[in-house]
């Protein structure tokens, strides 16, 4: 018993937060290390071509920004309405320095991890009454697990175009949501006004991003307006203002002429609005099962005693658990709707990354809410009925009380055992590509990353050689498992081949057959 008490004391308070932060940062090291060997790919070429040409011609960053906006307006008229994402995608860092792709994972991990931490911690503290150290501990561990089981690491960490359109926009939305909530809870009016003003600006940015994040923002801001109407009428303007600006931006996005033109040539057919919404609720359950492997279950079990202890001492009133759960389910479901409506499918990896994180965050917060409900309900019933509930006179209350007693008595052991198992599964898993950090470390240690980068630089030398008009490259002989993008085709008419050829002004670019001995490296 003394051993477990020592473990529990060791894992409590500020020390636990420092250890969790260290674990998270340690897990990021291989991911950022692998980022040293990152390169430009796929849509980066199509969206960056015009900006790259202007920069080569003028050497002016300001002129490049202007060209990115002009291209953005052309896309708005002819291809898609995401007026913020398209502008940022045109500003790919590799347009200005091809060797700077290592900044992409720093940007994507930095933005998404920070915004998720800030939002989750804010909700746990302000809305659920958790103390700051406990909230920080929960979010650090959640982020550690998320980045290990991320649905599509390449598209959410290393690919500039895909991560900018989804991960970066979702990050801005998380910051925006924190600001809106902050304006509701701010004690000083000046602080509330500043939060509202910043939220109004960011909501326009979110409205001009991907439709998955945009629709999620619309749903949640309406929820917040309803909450403010019933609970904080004097603060309702602080939510309405960003709702109005965000909705205006969202309408500008969805009503873009380019959306209609793109839809007329797109062969994919989506579902009707009603069917898309119905399928969204179904797919939420399907993907929830998919995104809850043993690794995630261990985290959930690990956090139960921590959350019970914090929620039991919370001064909040956890009186609507069913409503909160239903609301969270609706928010996640709404994120599946745009792709079902537009192209009739789910499972787009770059989209799933942000839905997956929202799901994990929702599970954490809903679990905390239910634990708060049961702990407070048990206390209220006990105060009225004495020991009847604890003796099992009421089955529901008795079960809640027994569960609470179990978590309080075995909490230290349960947390320590689950943490040890979590780390053991992480490090000792048979397939070293199962978890992202282990996979990245393996790719660097085996030299796959270095070989891939050397071959990429050999390709780049050919691309930038003015004496070579027709470029033939050999298939990569090695490539990190996390860099799972589709390579160039043997068909020079393939859209990716054409994108690279246009970017570097070549007659054609193609990938040589693997058996070709004459292919250039």
Coordinates of N, CA and C in Angstrom, one line a residue, residues 67-185:
X67 N 0.4 38.4 -55.5 CA 0.0 37.4 -56.5 C -0.8 36.2 -55.8
X68 N -0.4 35.9 -54.6 CA -1.2 34.9 -53.9 C -2.7 35.3 -53.7
X69 N -2.9 36.6 -53.5 CA -4.3 37.1 -53.3 C -5.0 37.1 -54.7
X70 N -4.3 37.5 -55.7 CA -4.9 37.5 -57.1 C -5.3 36.1 -57.5
X71 N -4.4 35.1 -57.2 CA -4.7 33.7 -57.5 C -5.9 33.3 -56.7
X72 N -5.9 33.7 -55.4 CA -7.0 33.4 -54.5 C -8.4 33.8 -55.1
X73 N -8.4 35.0 -55.6 CA -9.6 35.6 -56.2 C -10.0 34.8 -57.5
X74 N -9.0 34.4 -58.2 CA -9.3 33.6 -59.4 C -9.9 32.2 -59.0
X75 N -9.3 31.6 -58.0 CA -9.9 30.4 -57.5 C -11.3 30.6 -57.0
X76 N -11.6 31.7 -56.4 CA -12.9 32.0 -55.8 C -13.9 32.0 -57.0
X77 N -13.5 32.5 -58.1 CA -14.4 32.6 -59.3 C -14.5 31.3 -60.0
X78 N -13.5 30.5 -60.0 CA -13.4 29.4 -60.9 C -13.3 28.0 -60.3
X79 N -13.0 27.9 -59.0 CA -12.7 26.6 -58.4 C -13.3 26.3 -57.1
X80 N -13.0 27.2 -56.0 CA -13.5 26.9 -54.7 C -13.6 28.2 -53.9
X81 N -14.5 28.3 -52.9 CA -14.7 29.5 -52.2 C -14.0 29.7 -51.0
X82 N -13.1 28.8 -50.6 CA -12.3 28.9 -49.3 C -11.3 30.0 -49.5
X83 N -11.7 31.2 -49.3 CA -10.8 32.4 -49.6 C -9.6 32.6 -48.7
X84 N -9.7 32.0 -47.5 CA -8.5 32.1 -46.6 C -7.6 30.9 -46.9
X85 N -8.1 29.7 -46.9 CA -7.3 28.6 -47.2 C -6.5 28.7 -48.5
X86 N -7.2 29.1 -49.5 CA -6.5 29.2 -50.8 C -5.4 30.2 -50.8
X87 N -5.6 31.3 -50.1 CA -4.5 32.3 -50.0 C -3.3 31.7 -49.3
X88 N -3.6 31.1 -48.2 CA -2.5 30.5 -47.4 C -1.8 29.4 -48.1
X89 N -2.6 28.6 -48.9 CA -1.9 27.5 -49.6 C -1.0 28.0 -50.7
X90 N -1.4 29.2 -51.3 CA -0.5 29.8 -52.3 C 0.8 30.3 -51.7
X91 N 0.8 30.5 -50.4 CA 2.0 31.0 -49.7 C 2.8 29.9 -49.1
X92 N 2.9 28.8 -49.7 CA 3.7 27.7 -49.3 C 5.2 28.2 -49.1
X93 N 5.7 27.9 -47.9 CA 7.1 28.3 -47.6 C 8.1 27.9 -48.6
X94 N 7.9 26.7 -49.2 CA 8.9 26.1 -50.2 C 8.9 26.9 -51.5
X95 N 7.9 27.8 -51.7 CA 7.9 28.6 -52.9 C 9.1 29.6 -52.8
X96 N 9.5 29.9 -51.6 CA 10.6 30.9 -51.4 C 12.0 30.2 -51.1
X97 N 11.9 29.0 -50.5 CA 13.1 28.3 -50.3 C 12.7 26.8 -50.2
X98 N 13.1 26.0 -51.2 CA 12.7 24.6 -51.3 C 13.2 23.8 -50.1
X99 N 14.2 24.2 -49.5 CA 14.8 23.4 -48.4 C 14.3 23.7 -47.0
X100 N 13.2 24.5 -47.0 CA 12.6 24.9 -45.7 C 11.4 24.2 -45.3
X101 N 11.2 23.0 -45.9 CA 10.0 22.2 -45.6 C 9.9 21.7 -44.1
X102 N 11.0 21.8 -43.4 CA 11.1 21.4 -42.0 C 10.2 22.3 -41.1
X103 N 9.9 23.5 -41.6 CA 9.1 24.4 -40.8 C 7.6 23.9 -40.7
X104 N 7.2 23.1 -41.7 CA 5.8 22.7 -41.8 C 5.4 22.0 -40.5
X105 N 6.1 20.9 -40.1 CA 5.6 20.2 -38.9 C 5.7 21.1 -37.6
X106 N 6.7 22.0 -37.6 CA 6.7 22.9 -36.5 C 5.5 23.8 -36.4
X107 N 5.1 24.3 -37.6 CA 3.8 25.1 -37.7 C 2.6 24.3 -37.3
X108 N 2.5 23.1 -37.9 CA 1.2 22.3 -37.7 C 1.1 21.8 -36.3
X109 N 2.2 21.2 -35.8 CA 2.1 20.6 -34.5 C 2.0 21.8 -33.5
X110 N 2.8 22.8 -33.7 CA 2.7 24.0 -32.7 C 1.3 24.6 -32.6
X111 N 0.7 24.8 -33.8 CA -0.7 25.4 -33.8 C -1.7 24.5 -33.3
X112 N -1.8 23.3 -33.7 CA -2.8 22.4 -33.4 C -2.7 21.9 -31.9
X113 N -1.5 21.5 -31.5 CA -1.3 21.1 -30.1 C -1.6 22.2 -29.1
X114 N -1.1 23.4 -29.5 CA -1.4 24.6 -28.6 C -2.8 24.9 -28.5
X115 N -3.5 25.0 -29.6 CA -4.9 25.4 -29.6 C -5.8 24.4 -28.9
X116 N -5.5 23.1 -29.2 CA -6.3 22.0 -28.5 C -6.1 22.1 -27.0
X117 N -4.8 22.3 -26.6 CA -4.5 22.4 -25.1 C -5.2 23.6 -24.5
X118 N -5.1 24.7 -25.2 CA -5.7 26.0 -24.6 C -7.3 25.8 -24.5
X119 N -7.9 25.3 -25.5 CA -9.4 25.1 -25.5 C -9.8 24.1 -24.5
X120 N -9.2 22.9 -24.5 CA -9.5 21.9 -23.6 C -9.3 22.3 -22.1
X121 N -8.2 22.9 -21.8 CA -7.9 23.4 -20.5 C -8.9 24.4 -20.0
X122 N -9.2 25.3 -21.0 CA -10.2 26.4 -20.7 C -11.6 25.8 -20.3
X123 N -12.1 24.9 -21.1 CA -13.4 24.3 -20.8 C -13.4 23.5 -19.5
X124 N -12.3 22.8 -19.2 CA -12.2 22.0 -18.0 C -12.2 23.0 -16.8
X125 N -11.5 24.1 -16.9 CA -11.4 25.0 -15.8 C -12.6 25.9 -15.6
X126 N -13.0 26.6 -16.7 CA -14.1 27.5 -16.6 C -15.5 26.9 -16.6
X127 N -15.7 25.9 -17.4 CA -17.1 25.3 -17.6 C -17.3 24.2 -16.6
X128 N -16.2 23.4 -16.3 CA -16.4 22.3 -15.4 C -15.8 22.4 -14.0
X129 N -15.1 23.5 -13.8 CA -14.7 23.8 -12.4 C -13.4 23.0 -12.0
X130 N -12.7 22.4 -13.0 CA -11.5 21.7 -12.6 C -10.3 22.7 -12.3
X131 N -9.5 22.3 -11.3 CA -8.4 23.2 -11.0 C -7.3 23.1 -12.2
X132 N -6.5 24.1 -12.3 CA -5.7 24.3 -13.5 C -4.7 23.1 -13.7
X133 N -4.1 22.7 -12.6 CA -3.1 21.6 -12.8 C -3.7 20.3 -13.3
X134 N -4.8 20.0 -12.7 CA -5.5 18.8 -13.2 C -5.9 18.9 -14.7
X135 N -6.4 20.1 -15.0 CA -6.8 20.3 -16.4 C -5.6 20.2 -17.4
X136 N -4.5 20.8 -17.0 CA -3.3 20.7 -17.8 C -2.8 19.3 -18.0
X137 N -2.9 18.5 -16.9 CA -2.4 17.1 -16.9 C -3.3 16.3 -17.9
X138 N -4.6 16.5 -17.8 CA -5.5 15.7 -18.7 C -5.2 16.1 -20.2
X139 N -5.1 17.3 -20.5 CA -4.9 17.7 -21.9 C -3.5 17.3 -22.4
X140 N -2.5 17.4 -21.6 CA -1.2 16.9 -22.1 C -1.2 15.4 -22.4
X141 N -1.8 14.6 -21.6 CA -1.9 13.2 -21.8 C -2.8 12.9 -23.0
X142 N -3.8 13.7 -23.2 CA -4.7 13.5 -24.4 C -4.0 13.8 -25.6
X143 N -3.2 14.9 -25.7 CA -2.5 15.2 -26.8 C -1.4 14.2 -27.2
X144 N -0.8 13.7 -26.1 CA 0.2 12.6 -26.4 C -0.4 11.4 -27.1
X145 N -1.5 11.0 -26.6 CA -2.2 9.8 -27.2 C -2.7 10.2 -28.6
X146 N -3.3 11.3 -28.8 CA -3.8 11.7 -30.1 C -2.7 11.7 -31.2
X147 N -1.5 12.3 -30.9 CA -0.5 12.3 -31.9 C 0.1 11.0 -32.2
X148 N -0.1 10.0 -31.3 CA 0.5 8.7 -31.5 C -0.5 7.9 -32.5
X149 N -1.8 8.1 -32.4 CA -2.7 7.4 -33.2 C -3.4 8.2 -34.2
X150 N -2.8 9.3 -34.6 CA -3.4 10.3 -35.5 C -3.7 9.5 -36.8
X151 N -4.9 9.8 -37.4 CA -5.4 9.1 -38.5 C -4.5 9.2 -39.7
X152 N -4.0 10.4 -40.0 CA -3.2 10.6 -41.2 C -2.1 11.5 -40.9
X153 N -1.0 11.0 -40.3 CA 0.1 11.9 -39.8 C 0.7 12.7 -40.9
X154 N 0.9 12.1 -42.1 CA 1.5 12.9 -43.2 C 0.7 14.1 -43.6
X155 N -0.6 13.9 -43.7 CA -1.5 14.9 -44.2 C -1.8 15.9 -43.1
X156 N -1.6 15.6 -41.8 CA -1.9 16.5 -40.7 C -0.7 17.2 -40.1
X157 N 0.5 16.7 -40.5 CA 1.8 17.2 -39.9 C 2.7 17.7 -41.0
X158 N 3.0 16.9 -42.0 CA 4.1 17.2 -43.0 C 3.6 17.8 -44.3
X159 N 2.4 17.6 -44.7 CA 2.0 18.1 -46.0 C 1.4 19.5 -45.8
X160 N 2.1 20.5 -46.4 CA 1.7 21.9 -46.2 C 0.3 22.2 -46.6
X161 N 0.0 21.9 -47.9 CA -1.3 22.2 -48.4 C -2.5 21.6 -47.6
X162 N -2.4 20.3 -47.4 CA -3.5 19.6 -46.7 C -3.6 20.0 -45.3
X163 N -2.5 20.2 -44.6 CA -2.6 20.6 -43.1 C -3.0 22.0 -43.0
X164 N -2.6 22.9 -43.9 CA -3.1 24.3 -43.8 C -4.6 24.4 -44.0
X165 N -5.1 23.6 -44.9 CA -6.6 23.7 -45.2 C -7.4 23.2 -44.0
X166 N -6.9 22.2 -43.3 CA -7.7 21.5 -42.3 C -7.2 21.8 -40.9
X167 N -5.9 21.3 -40.6 CA -5.4 21.4 -39.3 C -5.2 22.8 -38.8
X168 N -4.7 23.7 -39.7 CA -4.4 25.1 -39.3 C -5.8 25.8 -39.1
X169 N -6.7 25.6 -40.0 CA -8.0 26.2 -39.8 C -8.8 25.7 -38.6
X170 N -8.6 24.5 -38.3 CA -9.2 23.9 -37.0 C -8.5 24.5 -35.8
X171 N -7.2 24.8 -35.9 CA -6.5 25.4 -34.8 C -7.0 26.8 -34.6
X172 N -7.2 27.6 -35.6 CA -7.7 28.9 -35.5 C -9.1 28.9 -34.9
X173 N -9.9 27.9 -35.3 CA -11.3 27.7 -34.7 C -11.2 27.4 -33.2
X174 N -10.3 26.6 -32.8 CA -10.1 26.3 -31.3 C -9.8 27.6 -30.6
X175 N -8.8 28.4 -31.1 CA -8.5 29.6 -30.5 C -9.7 30.6 -30.4
X176 N -10.4 30.6 -31.5 CA -11.6 31.5 -31.6 C -12.7 31.0 -30.6
X177 N -12.9 29.8 -30.5 CA -13.9 29.3 -29.5 C -13.5 29.6 -28.1
X178 N -12.2 29.5 -27.8 CA -11.7 29.9 -26.5 C -11.9 31.4 -26.2
X179 N -11.8 32.2 -27.2 CA -12.0 33.7 -27.1 C -13.5 33.9 -26.8
X180 N -14.4 33.3 -27.6 CA -15.8 33.5 -27.4 C -16.2 33.1 -25.9
X181 N -15.7 31.9 -25.5 CA -16.0 31.5 -24.2 C -15.4 32.4 -23.1
X182 N -14.2 32.9 -23.4 CA -13.6 33.8 -22.5 C -14.3 35.1 -22.3
X183 N -15.0 35.6 -23.4 CA -15.8 36.8 -23.3 C -17.0 36.5 -22.4
X184 N -17.5 35.3 -22.4 CA -18.7 35.0 -21.5 C -18.3 34.9 -20.0
X185 N -17.0 34.5 -19.8 CA -16.6 34.3 -18.4 C -15.7 35.4 -17.8

